[in-house]
Amino acid sequence: MKVLIPVDESKIAEKAFEWYLQYMHQDDNEVVVVHMALQPYIPLIAQGDVMTGRNEQISAILETAQVKVEKLKEKFVQKLKERGVKHKTFFQLYDGQPASGVVKVVQKEKVDCVIVGSRGMGKIRRTILGSVSNYILHHVSVPTVVCPV
Amino acid sequence: MKVFIAVDNSDIAENACKWYFAKLHKEGNEVIVGHHADQPKLPTMSLESIGSFPASEITKIMTDHNKKLADIEAKFTMIIKDHSNCKVVVQTTADSPGHAIISAASNADMIVIGSRGFGMIKRKILGSVSDYVLHHSNVPVCICPL
């Protein structure tokens, strides 16, 4: 069975991931871990030299964002390797809503099941389900396990 | 892992239960398939013979209700029969179905429930009971939109 777990930097995502490995994982499952990072904010006004300084600034911002994504990927890949889990990862800066990026991967990879935390990085607890989890739940046509806080 | 599968008489519930056993079930998991039915509405007045206690109508309603419960129990007992550590629990409750499920699953590690039951709206929206369970559960809930 192919299982997809969308993650972010939150503890809830990590908890959902660990919960899956502890309670649901079976040896012949393949785990697809997905992280669709928001494009970093690129300011319109450059610091210093208007022409050349701006390009350097943009590259620096993108590189920092990319490094952060890589670090997050390493964290999860290490856990998967430790347990000898067959896996695939999609960690990238995504141009658009993270939730729709995740759903695209779900459809493309033809996963059988999705495991998602009920919330992620959002600080304000307005609703039970965070916006991304809510979107994923309503747009995938496979069983979804929602892991509460 | 202790799993509680909340079912009704709908196809979605049956498919969710079968899907669980096909894809998620692990040897050693303890599974309870639970159906908590609403109490049927009993008449207080007889329509056949005005003024008297509606004994025959009540009997008929209760018999129909119990038959429905027995059908559900039989259906799911057939599905779980090859698996050890599994049982089917069918009850009538005065509670709302959502609340009854949360109580019954209080020591479960995961709840499995269909996205809808018999609701009329067939878009990808959660039925009222599934929505209640999702929002009130302390353990992971597996929503099956099958």
PDB file of C-alpha atoms in Angstrom:
ATOM      1  CA  MET A   1       0.000   0.000   0.000  1.00  0.00           C
ATOM      2  CA  LYS A   2       1.232   3.499  -0.801  1.00  0.00           C
ATOM      3  CA  VAL A   3       0.798   6.012   2.012  1.00  0.00           C
ATOM      4  CA  LEU A   4       1.300   9.747   1.613  1.00  0.00           C
ATOM      5  CA  ILE A   5       2.187  11.964   4.569  1.00  0.00           C
ATOM      6  CA  PRO A   6       2.251  15.728   4.005  1.00  0.00           C
ATOM      7  CA  VAL A   7       4.491  17.457   6.538  1.00  0.00           C
ATOM      8  CA  ASP A   8       5.652  20.880   7.591  1.00  0.00           C
ATOM      9  CA  GLU A   9       7.952  22.097  10.372  1.00  0.00           C
ATOM     10  CA  SER A  10       5.284  21.695  13.045  1.00  0.00           C
ATOM     11  CA  LYS A  11       5.403  19.204  15.883  1.00  0.00           C
ATOM     12  CA  ILE A  12       1.964  17.931  14.867  1.00  0.00           C
ATOM     13  CA  ALA A  13       3.292  16.832  11.484  1.00  0.00           C
ATOM     14  CA  GLU A  14       6.131  14.996  13.166  1.00  0.00           C
ATOM     15  CA  LYS A  15       3.708  13.394  15.612  1.00  0.00           C
ATOM     16  CA  ALA A  16       1.407  12.220  12.814  1.00  0.00           C
ATOM     17  CA  PHE A  17       4.421  10.804  10.984  1.00  0.00           C
ATOM     18  CA  GLU A  18       5.637   8.942  14.086  1.00  0.00           C
ATOM     19  CA  TRP A  19       2.115   7.721  14.840  1.00  0.00           C
ATOM     20  CA  TYR A  20       1.858   6.240  11.379  1.00  0.00           C
ATOM     21  CA  LEU A  21       5.178   4.413  11.731  1.00  0.00           C
ATOM     22  CA  GLN A  22       4.289   3.081  15.138  1.00  0.00           C
ATOM     23  CA  TYR A  23       0.677   2.016  14.649  1.00  0.00           C
ATOM     24  CA  MET A  24      -0.125   1.675  10.974  1.00  0.00           C
ATOM     25  CA  HIS A  25       3.019   0.879   9.056  1.00  0.00           C
ATOM     26  CA  GLN A  26       3.375  -2.500   7.453  1.00  0.00           C
ATOM     27  CA  ASP A  27       6.651  -3.682   5.958  1.00  0.00           C
ATOM     28  CA  ASP A  28       5.511  -3.695   2.377  1.00  0.00           C
ATOM     29  CA  ASN A  29       4.039  -0.169   2.567  1.00  0.00           C
ATOM     30  CA  GLU A  30       5.713   2.594   0.608  1.00  0.00           C
ATOM     31  CA  VAL A  31       5.715   6.003   2.292  1.00  0.00           C
ATOM     32  CA  VAL A  32       5.621   9.194   0.232  1.00  0.00           C
ATOM     33  CA  VAL A  33       6.561  12.251   2.311  1.00  0.00           C
ATOM     34  CA  VAL A  34       5.566  15.595   0.833  1.00  0.00           C
ATOM     35  CA  HIS A  35       6.421  19.140   1.762  1.00  0.00           C
ATOM     36  CA  MET A  36       5.189  22.008  -0.374  1.00  0.00           C
ATOM     37  CA  ALA A  37       6.948  25.075   0.951  1.00  0.00           C
ATOM     38  CA  LEU A  38       5.487  28.487   0.329  1.00  0.00           C
ATOM     39  CA  GLN A  39       7.521  30.688  -1.966  1.00  0.00           C
ATOM     40  CA  PRO A  40       9.551  33.017   0.251  1.00  0.00           C
ATOM     41  CA  TYR A  41       8.644  36.664   0.365  1.00  0.00           C
ATOM     42  CA  ILE A  42      10.716  38.619  -2.111  1.00  0.00           C
ATOM     43  CA  PRO A  43      10.656  42.333  -1.370  1.00  0.00           C
ATOM     44  CA  LEU A  44      10.145  44.762  -4.226  1.00  0.00           C
ATOM     45  CA  ILE A  45      12.638  47.325  -2.976  1.00  0.00           C
ATOM     46  CA  ALA A  46      16.224  46.128  -3.050  1.00  0.00           C
ATOM     47  CA  GLN A  47      18.741  47.065  -0.451  1.00  0.00           C
ATOM     48  CA  GLY A  48      21.779  48.915  -1.658  1.00  0.00           C
ATOM     49  CA  ASP A  49      22.373  48.991  -5.423  1.00  0.00           C
ATOM     50  CA  VAL A  50      19.011  48.907  -7.210  1.00  0.00           C
ATOM     51  CA  MET A  51      20.056  46.831 -10.260  1.00  0.00           C
ATOM     52  CA  THR A  52      22.688  44.235  -9.363  1.00  0.00           C
ATOM     53  CA  GLY A  53      21.994  44.153  -5.639  1.00  0.00           C
ATOM     54  CA  ARG A  54      18.453  42.964  -6.202  1.00  0.00           C
ATOM     55  CA  ASN A  55      19.367  39.803  -8.077  1.00  0.00           C
ATOM     56  CA  GLU A  56      21.859  38.816  -5.447  1.00  0.00           C
ATOM     57  CA  GLN A  57      19.322  39.479  -2.786  1.00  0.00           C
ATOM     58  CA  ILE A  58      16.740  37.312  -4.496  1.00  0.00           C
ATOM     59  CA  SER A  59      19.221  34.459  -4.924  1.00  0.00           C
ATOM     60  CA  ALA A  60      20.157  34.697  -1.282  1.00  0.00           C
ATOM     61  CA  ILE A  61      16.526  34.543  -0.191  1.00  0.00           C
ATOM     62  CA  LEU A  62      15.776  31.571  -2.432  1.00  0.00           C
ATOM     63  CA  GLU A  63      18.876  29.760  -1.298  1.00  0.00           C
ATOM     64  CA  THR A  64      18.004  30.206   2.373  1.00  0.00           C
ATOM     65  CA  ALA A  65      14.538  28.854   1.696  1.00  0.00           C
ATOM     66  CA  GLN A  66      15.947  25.909  -0.223  1.00  0.00           C
ATOM     67  CA  VAL A  67      18.358  25.060   2.584  1.00  0.00           C
ATOM     68  CA  LYS A  68      15.482  25.073   5.071  1.00  0.00           C
ATOM     69  CA  VAL A  69      13.510  22.660   2.879  1.00  0.00           C
ATOM     70  CA  GLU A  70      16.520  20.364   2.534  1.00  0.00           C
ATOM     71  CA  LYS A  71      17.018  20.303   6.281  1.00  0.00           C
ATOM     72  CA  LEU A  72      13.399  19.320   6.835  1.00  0.00           C
ATOM     73  CA  LYS A  73      13.711  16.611   4.207  1.00  0.00           C
ATOM     74  CA  GLU A  74      16.810  15.198   5.880  1.00  0.00           C
ATOM     75  CA  LYS A  75      14.964  14.980   9.178  1.00  0.00           C
ATOM     76  CA  PHE A  76      12.269  12.746   7.740  1.00  0.00           C
ATOM     77  CA  VAL A  77      14.483  10.753   5.384  1.00  0.00           C
ATOM     78  CA  GLN A  78      16.725   9.841   8.286  1.00  0.00           C
ATOM     79  CA  LYS A  79      13.791   8.451  10.271  1.00  0.00           C
ATOM     80  CA  LEU A  80      12.639   6.458   7.259  1.00  0.00           C
ATOM     81  CA  LYS A  81      16.084   5.039   6.602  1.00  0.00           C
ATOM     82  CA  GLU A  82      16.540   4.070  10.256  1.00  0.00           C
ATOM     83  CA  ARG A  83      13.461   1.920  10.082  1.00  0.00           C
ATOM     84  CA  GLY A  84      14.186   0.562   6.624  1.00  0.00           C
ATOM     85  CA  VAL A  85      11.001   1.982   5.158  1.00  0.00           C
ATOM     86  CA  LYS A  86      10.562   2.032   1.392  1.00  0.00           C
ATOM     87  CA  HIS A  87      10.024   5.703   0.650  1.00  0.00           C
ATOM     88  CA  LYS A  88       9.847   8.570  -1.812  1.00  0.00           C
ATOM     89  CA  THR A  89      10.007  12.283  -1.059  1.00  0.00           C
ATOM     90  CA  PHE A  90       8.682  15.478  -2.630  1.00  0.00           C
ATOM     91  CA  PHE A  91      10.256  18.400  -0.820  1.00  0.00           C
ATOM     92  CA  GLN A  92      10.179  21.615  -2.796  1.00  0.00           C
ATOM     93  CA  LEU A  93       9.318  25.274  -2.974  1.00  0.00           C
ATOM     94  CA  TYR A  94       5.881  25.307  -4.511  1.00  0.00           C
ATOM     95  CA  ASP A  95       4.478  28.094  -6.595  1.00  0.00           C
ATOM     96  CA  GLY A  96       0.884  28.163  -5.409  1.00  0.00           C
ATOM     97  CA  GLN A  97      -1.186  26.886  -2.515  1.00  0.00           C
ATOM     98  CA  PRO A  98       0.640  24.101  -0.645  1.00  0.00           C
ATOM     99  CA  ALA A  99      -2.568  22.141  -0.242  1.00  0.00           C
ATOM    100  CA  SER A 100      -3.247  21.884  -3.971  1.00  0.00           C
ATOM    101  CA  GLY A 101       0.372  20.872  -4.506  1.00  0.00           C
ATOM    102  CA  VAL A 102      -0.085  18.024  -2.050  1.00  0.00           C
ATOM    103  CA  VAL A 103      -3.311  16.889  -3.713  1.00  0.00           C
ATOM    104  CA  LYS A 104      -1.546  16.858  -7.116  1.00  0.00           C
ATOM    105  CA  VAL A 105       1.090  14.494  -5.717  1.00  0.00           C
ATOM    106  CA  VAL A 106      -1.622  12.289  -4.181  1.00  0.00           C
ATOM    107  CA  GLN A 107      -3.255  11.931  -7.580  1.00  0.00           C
ATOM    108  CA  LYS A 108      -0.043  11.539  -9.551  1.00  0.00           C
ATOM    109  CA  GLU A 109       1.429   8.930  -7.221  1.00  0.00           C
ATOM    110  CA  LYS A 110      -1.890   7.078  -6.941  1.00  0.00           C
ATOM    111  CA  VAL A 111      -1.559   6.657  -3.184  1.00  0.00           C
ATOM    112  CA  ASP A 112      -3.943   4.461  -1.233  1.00  0.00           C
ATOM    113  CA  CYS A 113      -4.125   6.483   1.949  1.00  0.00           C
ATOM    114  CA  VAL A 114      -3.179   9.911   3.299  1.00  0.00           C
ATOM    115  CA  ILE A 115      -2.048  10.647   6.865  1.00  0.00           C
ATOM    116  CA  VAL A 116      -2.279  14.295   7.872  1.00  0.00           C
ATOM    117  CA  GLY A 117      -2.102  16.261  11.116  1.00  0.00           C
ATOM    118  CA  SER A 118      -5.233  18.200  12.008  1.00  0.00           C
ATOM    119  CA  ARG A 119      -3.264  21.441  12.048  1.00  0.00           C
ATOM    120  CA  GLY A 120       0.200  22.654  11.155  1.00  0.00           C
ATOM    121  CA  MET A 121       2.016  25.889  11.648  1.00  0.00           C
ATOM    122  CA  GLY A 122      -0.994  28.146  12.106  1.00  0.00           C
ATOM    123  CA  LYS A 123      -0.826  29.943  15.424  1.00  0.00           C
ATOM    124  CA  ILE A 124      -4.433  30.968  15.698  1.00  0.00           C
ATOM    125  CA  ARG A 125      -6.642  28.023  16.496  1.00  0.00           C
ATOM    126  CA  ARG A 126      -9.785  29.212  14.773  1.00  0.00           C
ATOM    127  CA  THR A 127     -11.018  25.881  13.524  1.00  0.00           C
ATOM    128  CA  ILE A 128     -10.451  22.265  14.393  1.00  0.00           C
ATOM    129  CA  LEU A 129      -8.908  21.535  11.005  1.00  0.00           C
ATOM    130  CA  GLY A 130      -6.175  23.728   9.595  1.00  0.00           C
ATOM    131  CA  SER A 131      -6.719  25.095   6.103  1.00  0.00           C
ATOM    132  CA  VAL A 132      -4.333  22.706   4.375  1.00  0.00           C
ATOM    133  CA  SER A 133      -5.600  19.617   6.210  1.00  0.00           C
ATOM    134  CA  ASN A 134      -9.164  20.677   5.468  1.00  0.00           C
ATOM    135  CA  TYR A 135      -8.426  21.138   1.764  1.00  0.00           C
ATOM    136  CA  ILE A 136      -6.669  17.782   1.513  1.00  0.00           C
ATOM    137  CA  LEU A 137      -9.509  15.991   3.316  1.00  0.00           C
ATOM    138  CA  HIS A 138     -12.078  17.373   0.901  1.00  0.00           C
ATOM    139  CA  HIS A 139     -10.178  16.924  -2.334  1.00  0.00           C
ATOM    140  CA  VAL A 140      -8.640  13.465  -2.224  1.00  0.00           C
ATOM    141  CA  SER A 141     -10.706  10.432  -3.084  1.00  0.00           C
ATOM    142  CA  VAL A 142      -8.798   8.016  -0.852  1.00  0.00           C
ATOM    143  CA  PRO A 143      -9.176   7.382   2.890  1.00  0.00           C
ATOM    144  CA  THR A 144      -7.542  10.061   4.974  1.00  0.00           C
ATOM    145  CA  VAL A 145      -6.384   9.665   8.563  1.00  0.00           C
ATOM    146  CA  VAL A 146      -6.566  12.946  10.462  1.00  0.00           C
ATOM    147  CA  CYS A 147      -4.302  12.956  13.521  1.00  0.00           C
ATOM    148  CA  PRO A 148      -5.445  15.406  16.191  1.00  0.00           C
ATOM    149  CA  VAL A 149      -3.073  17.530  18.247  1.00  0.00           C
TER     150      VAL A 149
ATOM    151  CA  MET B   1      -3.706  -1.156  18.168  1.00  0.00           C
ATOM    152  CA  LYS B   2      -7.351  -0.904  19.156  1.00  0.00           C
ATOM    153  CA  VAL B   3      -9.551   0.174  16.256  1.00  0.00           C
ATOM    154  CA  PHE B   4     -13.172   1.268  16.364  1.00  0.00           C
ATOM    155  CA  ILE B   5     -15.050   1.152  13.059  1.00  0.00           C
ATOM    156  CA  ALA B   6     -18.262   3.191  13.165  1.00  0.00           C
ATOM    157  CA  VAL B   7     -20.879   1.841  10.770  1.00  0.00           C
ATOM    158  CA  ASP B   8     -24.457   2.216   9.680  1.00  0.00           C
ATOM    159  CA  ASN B   9     -26.386   0.357   7.009  1.00  0.00           C
ATOM    160  CA  SER B  10     -24.945   2.387   4.122  1.00  0.00           C
ATOM    161  CA  ASP B  11     -22.676   1.101   1.371  1.00  0.00           C
ATOM    162  CA  ILE B  12     -19.982   3.558   2.396  1.00  0.00           C
ATOM    163  CA  ALA B  13     -19.797   2.053   5.893  1.00  0.00           C
ATOM    164  CA  GLU B  14     -19.572  -1.454   4.469  1.00  0.00           C
ATOM    165  CA  ASN B  15     -16.847  -0.412   2.039  1.00  0.00           C
ATOM    166  CA  ALA B  16     -14.938   1.438   4.757  1.00  0.00           C
ATOM    167  CA  CYS B  17     -14.968  -1.682   6.925  1.00  0.00           C
ATOM    168  CA  LYS B  18     -13.826  -3.901   4.076  1.00  0.00           C
ATOM    169  CA  TRP B  19     -11.122  -1.403   3.084  1.00  0.00           C
ATOM    170  CA  TYR B  20      -9.813  -1.337   6.640  1.00  0.00           C
ATOM    171  CA  PHE B  21      -9.435  -5.116   6.707  1.00  0.00           C
ATOM    172  CA  ALA B  22      -7.891  -5.196   3.238  1.00  0.00           C
ATOM    173  CA  LYS B  23      -5.333  -2.425   3.686  1.00  0.00           C
ATOM    174  CA  LEU B  24      -4.878  -1.295   7.270  1.00  0.00           C
ATOM    175  CA  HIS B  25      -5.483  -4.310   9.471  1.00  0.00           C
ATOM    176  CA  LYS B  26      -2.497  -5.783  11.239  1.00  0.00           C
ATOM    177  CA  GLU B  27      -2.428  -9.068  13.112  1.00  0.00           C
ATOM    178  CA  GLY B  28      -2.863  -8.267  16.761  1.00  0.00           C
ATOM    179  CA  ASN B  29      -5.131  -5.281  16.163  1.00  0.00           C
ATOM    180  CA  GLU B  30      -8.293  -5.418  18.247  1.00  0.00           C
ATOM    181  CA  VAL B  31     -11.251  -4.291  16.217  1.00  0.00           C
ATOM    182  CA  ILE B  32     -14.738  -3.308  17.328  1.00  0.00           C
ATOM    183  CA  VAL B  33     -17.295  -2.631  14.606  1.00  0.00           C
ATOM    184  CA  GLY B  34     -19.947  -0.499  16.278  1.00  0.00           C
ATOM    185  CA  HIS B  35     -23.406   0.658  15.305  1.00  0.00           C
ATOM    186  CA  HIS B  36     -25.253   2.945  17.686  1.00  0.00           C
ATOM    187  CA  ALA B  37     -28.755   3.390  16.428  1.00  0.00           C
ATOM    188  CA  ASP B  38     -31.111   6.202  17.310  1.00  0.00           C
ATOM    189  CA  GLN B  39     -34.106   5.207  19.358  1.00  0.00           C
ATOM    190  CA  PRO B  40     -37.091   4.885  17.072  1.00  0.00           C
ATOM    191  CA  LYS B  41     -39.876   7.387  17.614  1.00  0.00           C
ATOM    192  CA  LEU B  42     -42.696   5.669  19.415  1.00  0.00           C
ATOM    193  CA  PRO B  43     -46.240   6.993  19.158  1.00  0.00           C
ATOM    194  CA  THR B  44     -47.991   8.021  22.320  1.00  0.00           C
ATOM    195  CA  MET B  45     -51.421   7.751  20.833  1.00  0.00           C
ATOM    196  CA  SER B  46     -52.908   4.994  18.794  1.00  0.00           C
ATOM    197  CA  LEU B  47     -54.152   5.822  15.316  1.00  0.00           C
ATOM    198  CA  GLU B  48     -56.043   2.565  14.887  1.00  0.00           C
ATOM    199  CA  SER B  49     -58.293   2.823  17.882  1.00  0.00           C
ATOM    200  CA  ILE B  50     -58.336   6.418  19.068  1.00  0.00           C
ATOM    201  CA  GLY B  51     -57.788   6.864  22.786  1.00  0.00           C
ATOM    202  CA  SER B  52     -56.242   3.536  23.566  1.00  0.00           C
ATOM    203  CA  PHE B  53     -52.610   2.665  24.211  1.00  0.00           C
ATOM    204  CA  PRO B  54     -50.905   2.024  20.850  1.00  0.00           C
ATOM    205  CA  ALA B  55     -49.571  -1.400  21.797  1.00  0.00           C
ATOM    206  CA  SER B  56     -49.672  -3.005  18.354  1.00  0.00           C
ATOM    207  CA  GLU B  57     -48.066  -0.021  16.645  1.00  0.00           C
ATOM    208  CA  ILE B  58     -45.295   0.110  19.205  1.00  0.00           C
ATOM    209  CA  THR B  59     -44.702  -3.602  18.845  1.00  0.00           C
ATOM    210  CA  LYS B  60     -44.454  -3.282  15.096  1.00  0.00           C
ATOM    211  CA  ILE B  61     -42.025  -0.376  15.302  1.00  0.00           C
ATOM    212  CA  MET B  62     -39.817  -2.144  17.810  1.00  0.00           C
ATOM    213  CA  THR B  63     -39.829  -5.363  15.805  1.00  0.00           C
ATOM    214  CA  ASP B  64     -38.829  -3.519  12.634  1.00  0.00           C
ATOM    215  CA  HIS B  65     -36.133  -1.648  14.512  1.00  0.00           C
ATOM    216  CA  ASN B  66     -34.697  -4.798  16.061  1.00  0.00           C
ATOM    217  CA  LYS B  67     -34.755  -6.541  12.725  1.00  0.00           C
ATOM    218  CA  LYS B  68     -32.744  -3.701  11.171  1.00  0.00           C
ATOM    219  CA  LEU B  69     -30.196  -4.000  13.972  1.00  0.00           C
ATOM    220  CA  ALA B  70     -29.984  -7.756  13.519  1.00  0.00           C
ATOM    221  CA  ASP B  71     -29.404  -7.299   9.785  1.00  0.00           C
ATOM    222  CA  ILE B  72     -26.562  -4.882  10.418  1.00  0.00           C
ATOM    223  CA  GLU B  73     -25.038  -7.203  12.995  1.00  0.00           C
ATOM    224  CA  ALA B  74     -25.219 -10.143  10.609  1.00  0.00           C
ATOM    225  CA  LYS B  75     -23.744  -8.177   7.722  1.00  0.00           C
ATOM    226  CA  PHE B  76     -20.688  -7.041   9.628  1.00  0.00           C
ATOM    227  CA  THR B  77     -20.214 -10.336  11.435  1.00  0.00           C
ATOM    228  CA  MET B  78     -19.798 -11.896   8.002  1.00  0.00           C
ATOM    229  CA  ILE B  79     -17.118  -9.350   7.122  1.00  0.00           C
ATOM    230  CA  ILE B  80     -15.059  -9.852  10.278  1.00  0.00           C
ATOM    231  CA  LYS B  81     -15.468 -13.582  10.654  1.00  0.00           C
ATOM    232  CA  ASP B  82     -12.017 -14.529   9.369  1.00  0.00           C
ATOM    233  CA  HIS B  83     -10.198 -12.205  11.727  1.00  0.00           C
ATOM    234  CA  SER B  84      -9.428 -12.904  15.358  1.00  0.00           C
ATOM    235  CA  ASN B  85      -9.779 -10.267  18.047  1.00  0.00           C
ATOM    236  CA  CYS B  86     -12.707  -8.608  16.282  1.00  0.00           C
ATOM    237  CA  LYS B  87     -16.295  -8.157  17.328  1.00  0.00           C
ATOM    238  CA  VAL B  88     -19.479  -6.425  16.250  1.00  0.00           C
ATOM    239  CA  VAL B  89     -21.481  -4.332  18.715  1.00  0.00           C
ATOM    240  CA  VAL B  90     -24.960  -3.163  17.753  1.00  0.00           C
ATOM    241  CA  GLN B  91     -26.974  -1.064  20.191  1.00  0.00           C
ATOM    242  CA  THR B  92     -29.785   1.398  20.465  1.00  0.00           C
ATOM    243  CA  THR B  93     -28.863   4.597  22.217  1.00  0.00           C
ATOM    244  CA  ALA B  94     -30.607   7.728  23.406  1.00  0.00           C
ATOM    245  CA  ASP B  95     -27.425   9.671  22.692  1.00  0.00           C
ATOM    246  CA  SER B  96     -26.715  11.341  19.394  1.00  0.00           C
ATOM    247  CA  PRO B  97     -24.851   8.890  17.128  1.00  0.00           C
ATOM    248  CA  GLY B  98     -21.730  11.067  17.114  1.00  0.00           C
ATOM    249  CA  HIS B  99     -21.602  11.262  20.884  1.00  0.00           C
ATOM    250  CA  ALA B 100     -22.235   7.539  21.209  1.00  0.00           C
ATOM    251  CA  ILE B 101     -19.351   6.777  18.865  1.00  0.00           C
ATOM    252  CA  ILE B 102     -16.950   8.999  20.786  1.00  0.00           C
ATOM    253  CA  SER B 103     -17.944   7.307  24.053  1.00  0.00           C
ATOM    254  CA  ALA B 104     -17.708   3.823  22.610  1.00  0.00           C
ATOM    255  CA  ALA B 105     -14.311   4.554  21.072  1.00  0.00           C
ATOM    256  CA  SER B 106     -12.936   6.144  24.231  1.00  0.00           C
ATOM    257  CA  ASN B 107     -10.170   3.598  24.662  1.00  0.00           C
ATOM    258  CA  ALA B 108      -9.511   3.036  20.962  1.00  0.00           C
ATOM    259  CA  ASP B 109      -6.312   4.145  19.242  1.00  0.00           C
ATOM    260  CA  MET B 110      -8.023   4.982  15.976  1.00  0.00           C
ATOM    261  CA  ILE B 111     -11.545   5.461  14.654  1.00  0.00           C
ATOM    262  CA  VAL B 112     -12.513   4.446  11.123  1.00  0.00           C
ATOM    263  CA  ILE B 113     -15.635   6.064   9.701  1.00  0.00           C
ATOM    264  CA  GLY B 114     -17.137   6.673   6.268  1.00  0.00           C
ATOM    265  CA  SER B 115     -17.249  10.249   5.010  1.00  0.00           C
ATOM    266  CA  ARG B 116     -21.027  10.035   4.723  1.00  0.00           C
ATOM    267  CA  GLY B 117     -23.789   7.632   5.582  1.00  0.00           C
ATOM    268  CA  PHE B 118     -27.234   8.131   4.203  1.00  0.00           C
ATOM    269  CA  GLY B 119     -27.002  11.862   3.704  1.00  0.00           C
ATOM    270  CA  MET B 120     -28.661  13.348   0.640  1.00  0.00           C
ATOM    271  CA  ILE B 121     -25.804  15.651  -0.331  1.00  0.00           C
ATOM    272  CA  LYS B 122     -23.389  13.616  -2.359  1.00  0.00           C
ATOM    273  CA  ARG B 123     -20.640  16.160  -2.820  1.00  0.00           C
ATOM    274  CA  LYS B 124     -17.332  15.670  -1.056  1.00  0.00           C
ATOM    275  CA  ILE B 125     -18.629  16.960   2.226  1.00  0.00           C
ATOM    276  CA  LEU B 126     -18.552  15.210   5.553  1.00  0.00           C
ATOM    277  CA  GLY B 127     -21.815  13.822   6.866  1.00  0.00           C
ATOM    278  CA  SER B 128     -22.985  15.218  10.197  1.00  0.00           C
ATOM    279  CA  VAL B 129     -21.929  12.226  12.266  1.00  0.00           C
ATOM    280  CA  SER B 130     -18.512  11.911  10.611  1.00  0.00           C
ATOM    281  CA  ASP B 131     -18.004  15.635  11.072  1.00  0.00           C
ATOM    282  CA  TYR B 132     -18.902  15.391  14.774  1.00  0.00           C
ATOM    283  CA  VAL B 133     -16.561  12.446  15.322  1.00  0.00           C
ATOM    284  CA  LEU B 134     -13.700  14.174  13.489  1.00  0.00           C
ATOM    285  CA  HIS B 135     -14.031  17.294  15.609  1.00  0.00           C
ATOM    286  CA  HIS B 136     -14.430  15.577  18.979  1.00  0.00           C
ATOM    287  CA  SER B 137     -12.072  12.664  18.771  1.00  0.00           C
ATOM    288  CA  ASN B 138      -8.838  12.597  20.748  1.00  0.00           C
ATOM    289  CA  VAL B 139      -7.389   9.902  18.550  1.00  0.00           C
ATOM    290  CA  PRO B 140      -6.681   9.755  14.808  1.00  0.00           C
ATOM    291  CA  VAL B 141      -9.790   9.376  12.666  1.00  0.00           C
ATOM    292  CA  CYS B 142      -9.653   7.643   9.305  1.00  0.00           C
ATOM    293  CA  ILE B 143     -12.273   9.132   6.965  1.00  0.00           C
ATOM    294  CA  CYS B 144     -13.139   6.788   4.116  1.00  0.00           C
ATOM    295  CA  PRO B 145     -14.758   8.471   1.107  1.00  0.00           C
ATOM    296  CA  LEU B 146     -15.392   5.210  -0.693  1.00  0.00           C
TER     297      LEU B 146
END
